[in-house]
GROMACS .gro file of C-alpha atoms in nm:
model
  245
    1MET     CA    1  -9.613  -2.148  -1.274
    2ASN     CA    2  -9.934  -2.284  -1.427
    3LYS     CA    3 -10.228  -2.178  -1.210
    4LEU     CA    4 -10.535  -2.396  -1.164
    5GLY     CA    5 -10.814  -2.378  -0.911
    6LEU     CA    6 -11.171  -2.438  -0.799
    7ILE     CA    7 -11.438  -2.168  -0.801
    8GLY     CA    8 -11.749  -2.174  -0.586
    9LYS     CA    9 -11.931  -1.967  -0.328
   10THR     CA   10 -11.823  -2.157  -0.013
   11LEU     CA   11 -11.543  -2.413  -0.034
   12GLY     CA   12 -11.471  -2.516   0.323
   13HIS     CA   13 -11.603  -2.865   0.243
   14SER     CA   14 -11.386  -2.916  -0.067
   15TRP     CA   15 -11.109  -3.174  -0.092
   16SER     CA   16 -11.010  -3.073  -0.446
   17LYS     CA   17 -10.700  -2.876  -0.345
   18ARG     CA   18 -10.565  -3.161  -0.132
   19TRP     CA   19 -10.630  -3.411  -0.415
   20PHE     CA   20 -10.438  -3.204  -0.670
   21GLU     CA   21 -10.154  -3.123  -0.431
   22ALA     CA   22 -10.117  -3.492  -0.340
   23MET     CA   23 -10.115  -3.582  -0.708
   24PHE     CA   24  -9.854  -3.314  -0.786
   25ALA     CA   25  -9.632  -3.445  -0.505
   26ARG     CA   26  -9.677  -3.808  -0.607
   27GLU     CA   27  -9.598  -3.741  -0.972
   28GLY     CA   28  -9.317  -3.494  -0.907
   29ILE     CA   29  -9.505  -3.209  -1.080
   30ASP     CA   30  -9.363  -2.875  -0.969
   31ASN     CA   31  -9.486  -2.635  -1.237
   32PHE     CA   32  -9.857  -2.639  -1.146
   33GLN     CA   33 -10.043  -2.502  -0.845
   34TYR     CA   34 -10.408  -2.545  -0.745
   35GLU     CA   35 -10.599  -2.300  -0.524
   36LEU     CA   36 -10.952  -2.252  -0.392
   37TYR     CA   37 -11.135  -1.934  -0.497
   38GLU     CA   38 -11.449  -1.840  -0.307
   39LEU     CA   39 -11.645  -1.595  -0.523
   40PRO     CA   40 -11.955  -1.418  -0.386
   41SER     CA   41 -12.081  -1.373  -0.744
   42LEU     CA   42 -11.966  -1.404  -1.104
   43ASP     CA   43 -11.971  -1.028  -1.168
   44GLY     CA   44 -11.666  -0.940  -1.375
   45PHE     CA   45 -11.576  -1.306  -1.391
   46ARG     CA   46 -11.396  -1.314  -1.725
   47ASN     CA   47 -11.169  -1.025  -1.633
   48TRP     CA   48 -11.098  -1.192  -1.299
   49VAL     CA   49 -10.993  -1.519  -1.467
   50PHE     CA   50 -10.743  -1.345  -1.693
   51GLU     CA   51 -10.614  -1.119  -1.413
   52GLN     CA   52 -10.551  -1.428  -1.197
   53GLY     CA   53 -10.367  -1.595  -1.482
   54LEU     CA   54 -10.565  -1.916  -1.452
   55ILE     CA   55 -10.510  -2.163  -1.735
   56GLY     CA   56 -10.790  -2.388  -1.615
   57PHE     CA   57 -11.028  -2.433  -1.325
   58ASN     CA   58 -11.301  -2.651  -1.182
   59VAL     CA   59 -11.648  -2.523  -1.094
   60THR     CA   60 -11.873  -2.623  -0.805
   61ILE     CA   61 -12.193  -2.512  -0.631
   62PRO     CA   62 -12.364  -2.284  -0.720
   63TYR     CA   63 -12.192  -2.190  -1.046
   64LYS     CA   64 -12.201  -2.501  -1.267
   65GLU     CA   65 -12.483  -2.354  -1.473
   66ALA     CA   66 -12.432  -1.984  -1.400
   67VAL     CA   67 -12.079  -1.988  -1.542
   68ILE     CA   68 -12.193  -2.085  -1.892
   69PRO     CA   69 -12.279  -1.731  -2.019
   70HIS     CA   70 -11.927  -1.623  -1.925
   71LEU     CA   71 -11.762  -1.885  -2.149
   72ASP     CA   72 -11.676  -1.872  -2.517
   73ALA     CA   73 -11.762  -2.233  -2.601
   74LEU     CA   74 -11.879  -2.566  -2.460
   75ASP     CA   75 -11.770  -2.909  -2.567
   76GLU     CA   76 -12.038  -3.148  -2.691
   77ALA     CA   77 -12.104  -3.316  -2.357
   78ALA     CA   78 -12.123  -2.992  -2.157
   79ALA     CA   79 -12.363  -2.845  -2.413
   80ALA     CA   80 -12.585  -3.153  -2.393
   81ILE     CA   81 -12.581  -3.151  -2.012
   82GLY     CA   82 -12.624  -2.776  -1.963
   83ALA     CA   83 -12.369  -2.767  -1.682
   84VAL     CA   84 -11.992  -2.722  -1.654
   85ASN     CA   85 -11.749  -2.833  -1.386
   86CYS     CA   86 -11.422  -2.788  -1.576
   87VAL     CA   87 -11.302  -2.490  -1.781
   88THR     CA   88 -10.989  -2.464  -1.993
   89ARG     CA   89 -10.830  -2.149  -2.131
   90GLU     CA   90 -10.740  -2.214  -2.493
   91ALA     CA   91 -10.589  -1.938  -2.709
   92GLY     CA   92 -10.761  -1.674  -2.500
   93ARG     CA   93 -11.098  -1.851  -2.508
   94LEU     CA   94 -11.271  -2.010  -2.209
   95VAL     CA   95 -11.405  -2.354  -2.298
   96GLY     CA   96 -11.644  -2.547  -2.073
   97HIS     CA   97 -11.637  -2.922  -2.014
   98ASN     CA   98 -11.818  -3.167  -1.788
   99THR     CA   99 -11.615  -3.439  -1.620
  100ASP     CA  100 -11.884  -3.507  -1.357
  101ALA     CA  101 -12.101  -3.714  -1.589
  102PRO     CA  102 -11.839  -3.972  -1.699
  103ALA     CA  103 -11.698  -3.987  -1.345
  104PHE     CA  104 -12.043  -4.064  -1.205
  105ALA     CA  105 -12.115  -4.326  -1.472
  106GLU     CA  106 -11.781  -4.502  -1.422
  107THR     CA  107 -11.822  -4.523  -1.044
  108LEU     CA  108 -12.189  -4.627  -1.053
  109GLN     CA  109 -12.163  -4.897  -1.318
  110PRO     CA  110 -11.992  -5.166  -1.103
  111LEU     CA  111 -12.278  -5.141  -0.849
  112LEU     CA  112 -12.565  -5.193  -1.091
  113GLN     CA  113 -12.787  -5.499  -1.092
  114PRO     CA  114 -13.051  -5.599  -1.351
  115TRP     CA  115 -13.330  -5.434  -1.148
  116HIS     CA  116 -13.160  -5.092  -1.156
  117THR     CA  117 -13.345  -4.972  -1.464
  118SER     CA  118 -13.487  -4.647  -1.326
  119ALA     CA  119 -13.369  -4.380  -1.086
  120LEU     CA  120 -13.464  -4.080  -0.876
  121ILE     CA  121 -13.227  -3.784  -0.880
  122LEU     CA  122 -13.265  -3.561  -0.577
  123GLY     CA  123 -13.202  -3.206  -0.700
  124THR     CA  124 -13.222  -3.015  -1.026
  125GLY     CA  125 -12.894  -2.822  -1.039
  126GLY     CA  126 -12.576  -2.870  -1.237
  127ALA     CA  127 -12.473  -3.189  -1.059
  128ALA     CA  128 -12.820  -3.338  -1.109
  129LYS     CA  129 -12.804  -3.257  -1.480
  130ALA     CA  130 -12.469  -3.436  -1.511
  131VAL     CA  131 -12.615  -3.738  -1.332
  132ALA     CA  132 -12.920  -3.741  -1.561
  133HIS     CA  133 -12.694  -3.733  -1.867
  134ALA     CA  134 -12.483  -4.019  -1.733
  135LEU     CA  135 -12.793  -4.228  -1.660
  136ARG     CA  136 -12.919  -4.173  -2.014
  137GLU     CA  137 -12.585  -4.301  -2.142
  138LEU     CA  138 -12.635  -4.609  -1.923
  139HIS     CA  139 -12.993  -4.652  -2.055
  140ILE     CA  140 -13.141  -4.589  -1.709
  141ASP     CA  141 -13.462  -4.386  -1.695
  142SER     CA  142 -13.454  -4.107  -1.438
  143LEU     CA  143 -13.675  -3.845  -1.276
  144MET     CA  144 -13.548  -3.531  -1.108
  145VAL     CA  145 -13.697  -3.451  -0.768
  146SER     CA  146 -13.748  -3.093  -0.654
  147ARG     CA  147 -13.892  -2.909  -0.356
  148THR     CA  148 -14.036  -2.667  -0.614
  149PRO     CA  149 -14.129  -2.894  -0.908
  150GLU     CA  150 -14.347  -2.622  -1.059
  151LYS     CA  151 -14.026  -2.433  -1.140
  152HIS     CA  152 -13.860  -2.731  -1.309
  153PRO     CA  153 -14.054  -2.885  -1.598
  154GLY     CA  154 -14.047  -3.264  -1.579
  155ALA     CA  155 -13.946  -3.276  -1.213
  156ILE     CA  156 -14.159  -3.440  -0.947
  157SER     CA  157 -14.218  -3.352  -0.583
  158TYR     CA  158 -14.061  -3.533  -0.290
  159LEU     CA  159 -14.397  -3.686  -0.197
  160GLU     CA  160 -14.428  -3.821  -0.551
  161ALA     CA  161 -14.070  -3.948  -0.526
  162CYS     CA  162 -14.159  -4.131  -0.204
  163GLU     CA  163 -14.422  -4.329  -0.394
  164ALA     CA  164 -14.194  -4.382  -0.696
  165ALA     CA  165 -13.917  -4.525  -0.477
  166ALA     CA  166 -14.120  -4.844  -0.442
  167GLU     CA  167 -14.022  -4.926  -0.801
  168ARG     CA  168 -13.719  -4.706  -0.867
  169PHE     CA  169 -13.430  -4.875  -0.692
  170LEU     CA  170 -13.159  -4.618  -0.761
  171ILE     CA  171 -13.164  -4.291  -0.563
  172ILE     CA  172 -12.894  -4.030  -0.614
  173ASN     CA  173 -12.851  -3.728  -0.390
  174ALA     CA  174 -12.733  -3.437  -0.602
  175THR     CA  175 -12.821  -3.172  -0.344
  176PRO     CA  176 -12.591  -3.026  -0.073
  177ALA     CA  177 -12.821  -3.155   0.204
  178GLY     CA  178 -12.600  -3.332   0.457
  179MET     CA  179 -12.272  -3.176   0.342
  180ALA     CA  180 -12.033  -3.047   0.608
  181PRO     CA  181 -12.092  -2.844   0.817
  182ASN     CA  182 -12.463  -2.942   0.798
  183GLU     CA  183 -12.421  -3.313   0.862
  184ALA     CA  184 -12.753  -3.341   1.050
  185LEU     CA  185 -12.954  -3.279   0.734
  186THR     CA  186 -13.083  -3.543   0.495
  187PRO     CA  187 -13.249  -3.503   0.155
  188TRP     CA  188 -13.452  -3.823   0.200
  189PRO     CA  189 -13.677  -3.859   0.507
  190TYR     CA  190 -13.864  -4.159   0.362
  191THR     CA  191 -13.636  -4.433   0.488
  192TYR     CA  192 -13.926  -4.680   0.517
  193ARG     CA  193 -13.934  -4.689   0.136
  194LEU     CA  194 -13.580  -4.826   0.113
  195GLY     CA  195 -13.480  -5.191   0.099
  196MET     CA  196 -13.216  -5.436  -0.015
  197LYS     CA  197 -13.271  -5.366  -0.385
  198HIS     CA  198 -13.193  -4.998  -0.350
  199ILE     CA  199 -12.866  -4.822  -0.423
  200CYS     CA  200 -12.840  -4.487  -0.248
  201TYR     CA  201 -12.557  -4.289  -0.405
  202ASP     CA  202 -12.469  -3.961  -0.236
  203LEU     CA  203 -12.253  -3.723  -0.440
  204ILE     CA  204 -12.137  -3.572  -0.110
  205TYR     CA  205 -11.797  -3.693   0.012
  206ASN     CA  206 -11.751  -3.472   0.319
  207PRO     CA  207 -11.856  -3.627   0.552
  208GLU     CA  208 -11.763  -3.962   0.405
  209GLU     CA  209 -12.084  -4.113   0.543
  210THR     CA  210 -12.383  -3.883   0.535
  211ARG     CA  211 -12.703  -3.920   0.732
  212PHE     CA  212 -12.873  -4.023   0.406
  213MET     CA  213 -12.623  -4.307   0.366
  214THR     CA  214 -12.637  -4.418   0.729
  215GLU     CA  215 -13.015  -4.440   0.733
  216ALA     CA  216 -13.029  -4.613   0.394
  217GLU     CA  217 -12.774  -4.872   0.505
  218LEU     CA  218 -12.980  -4.949   0.816
  219CYS     CA  219 -13.268  -5.033   0.580
  220GLY     CA  220 -13.051  -5.280   0.388
  221ALA     CA  221 -12.975  -5.055   0.090
  222GLN     CA  222 -12.633  -5.046  -0.074
  223VAL     CA  223 -12.470  -4.705  -0.029
  224CYS     CA  224 -12.193  -4.512  -0.198
  225ASN     CA  225 -12.049  -4.166  -0.135
  226GLY     CA  226 -11.903  -3.923  -0.386
  227LEU     CA  227 -11.534  -3.968  -0.307
  228LEU     CA  228 -11.453  -4.199  -0.599
  229MET     CA  229 -11.649  -3.969  -0.828
  230LEU     CA  230 -11.454  -3.667  -0.698
  231GLU     CA  231 -11.125  -3.843  -0.766
  232ARG     CA  232 -11.227  -3.959  -1.113
  233GLN     CA  233 -11.363  -3.620  -1.223
  234ALA     CA  234 -11.039  -3.463  -1.097
  235GLU     CA  235 -10.835  -3.713  -1.299
  236LEU     CA  236 -11.041  -3.634  -1.609
  237SER     CA  237 -11.002  -3.261  -1.546
  238TRP     CA  238 -10.626  -3.302  -1.506
  239MET     CA  239 -10.609  -3.479  -1.840
  240ARG     CA  240 -10.738  -3.156  -1.993
  241PHE     CA  241 -10.536  -2.917  -1.775
  242SER     CA  242 -10.205  -3.095  -1.832
  243GLU     CA  243 -10.228  -3.031  -2.207
  244LEU     CA  244 -10.253  -2.652  -2.167
  245HIS     CA  245  -9.903  -2.546  -2.058
   0.00000   0.00000   0.00000
């Protein structure tokens, strides 16, 4: 049996296992299994991977950046992004990839209008870095937004982002704010800044409509959740995993 999985700290929100199991059933694949692995830390991580017999795995919060020192190599995109969400085991080496960035770009592109030339990315973690990379590929200028901008060179504060939203009509939530079980939270309290020109893209997919999305939609903005991105990044990960057995 070829073992795959998802690593993260808390995975109760994740739909990755159900996506892979549904795909295995649909395609008649019976020699792969996909499990969720909640890890309190990455101490002894490499040994754990080989002891588990994993041939590949996905990575989620909060390890998309922290996993990199434990890997032997990164592909070109992952190295440029500085974050990994997919790892393959190749001849005893752990190789990092990023399927988040192309998945985000592919799902955002059909929504874009000529005025979507600049963006605000809420967050500064691994998901935010993948989004920033994808936006560069789409020739869209972006600023990362942080609650502690002094710790993240180039990032702006949320108050600065509130002002910038008057001209930046693409806002992406790359934070966990609003993710189950904390559905009451929102990363963006400045709903009065939103209007019909805005796209508010929330990488969260559980719940399928976050408070951020609900409030943005009431202001006339176009909204999108992260479900299509999840499915596309899983497909891209599977393309890599399926070549390993």
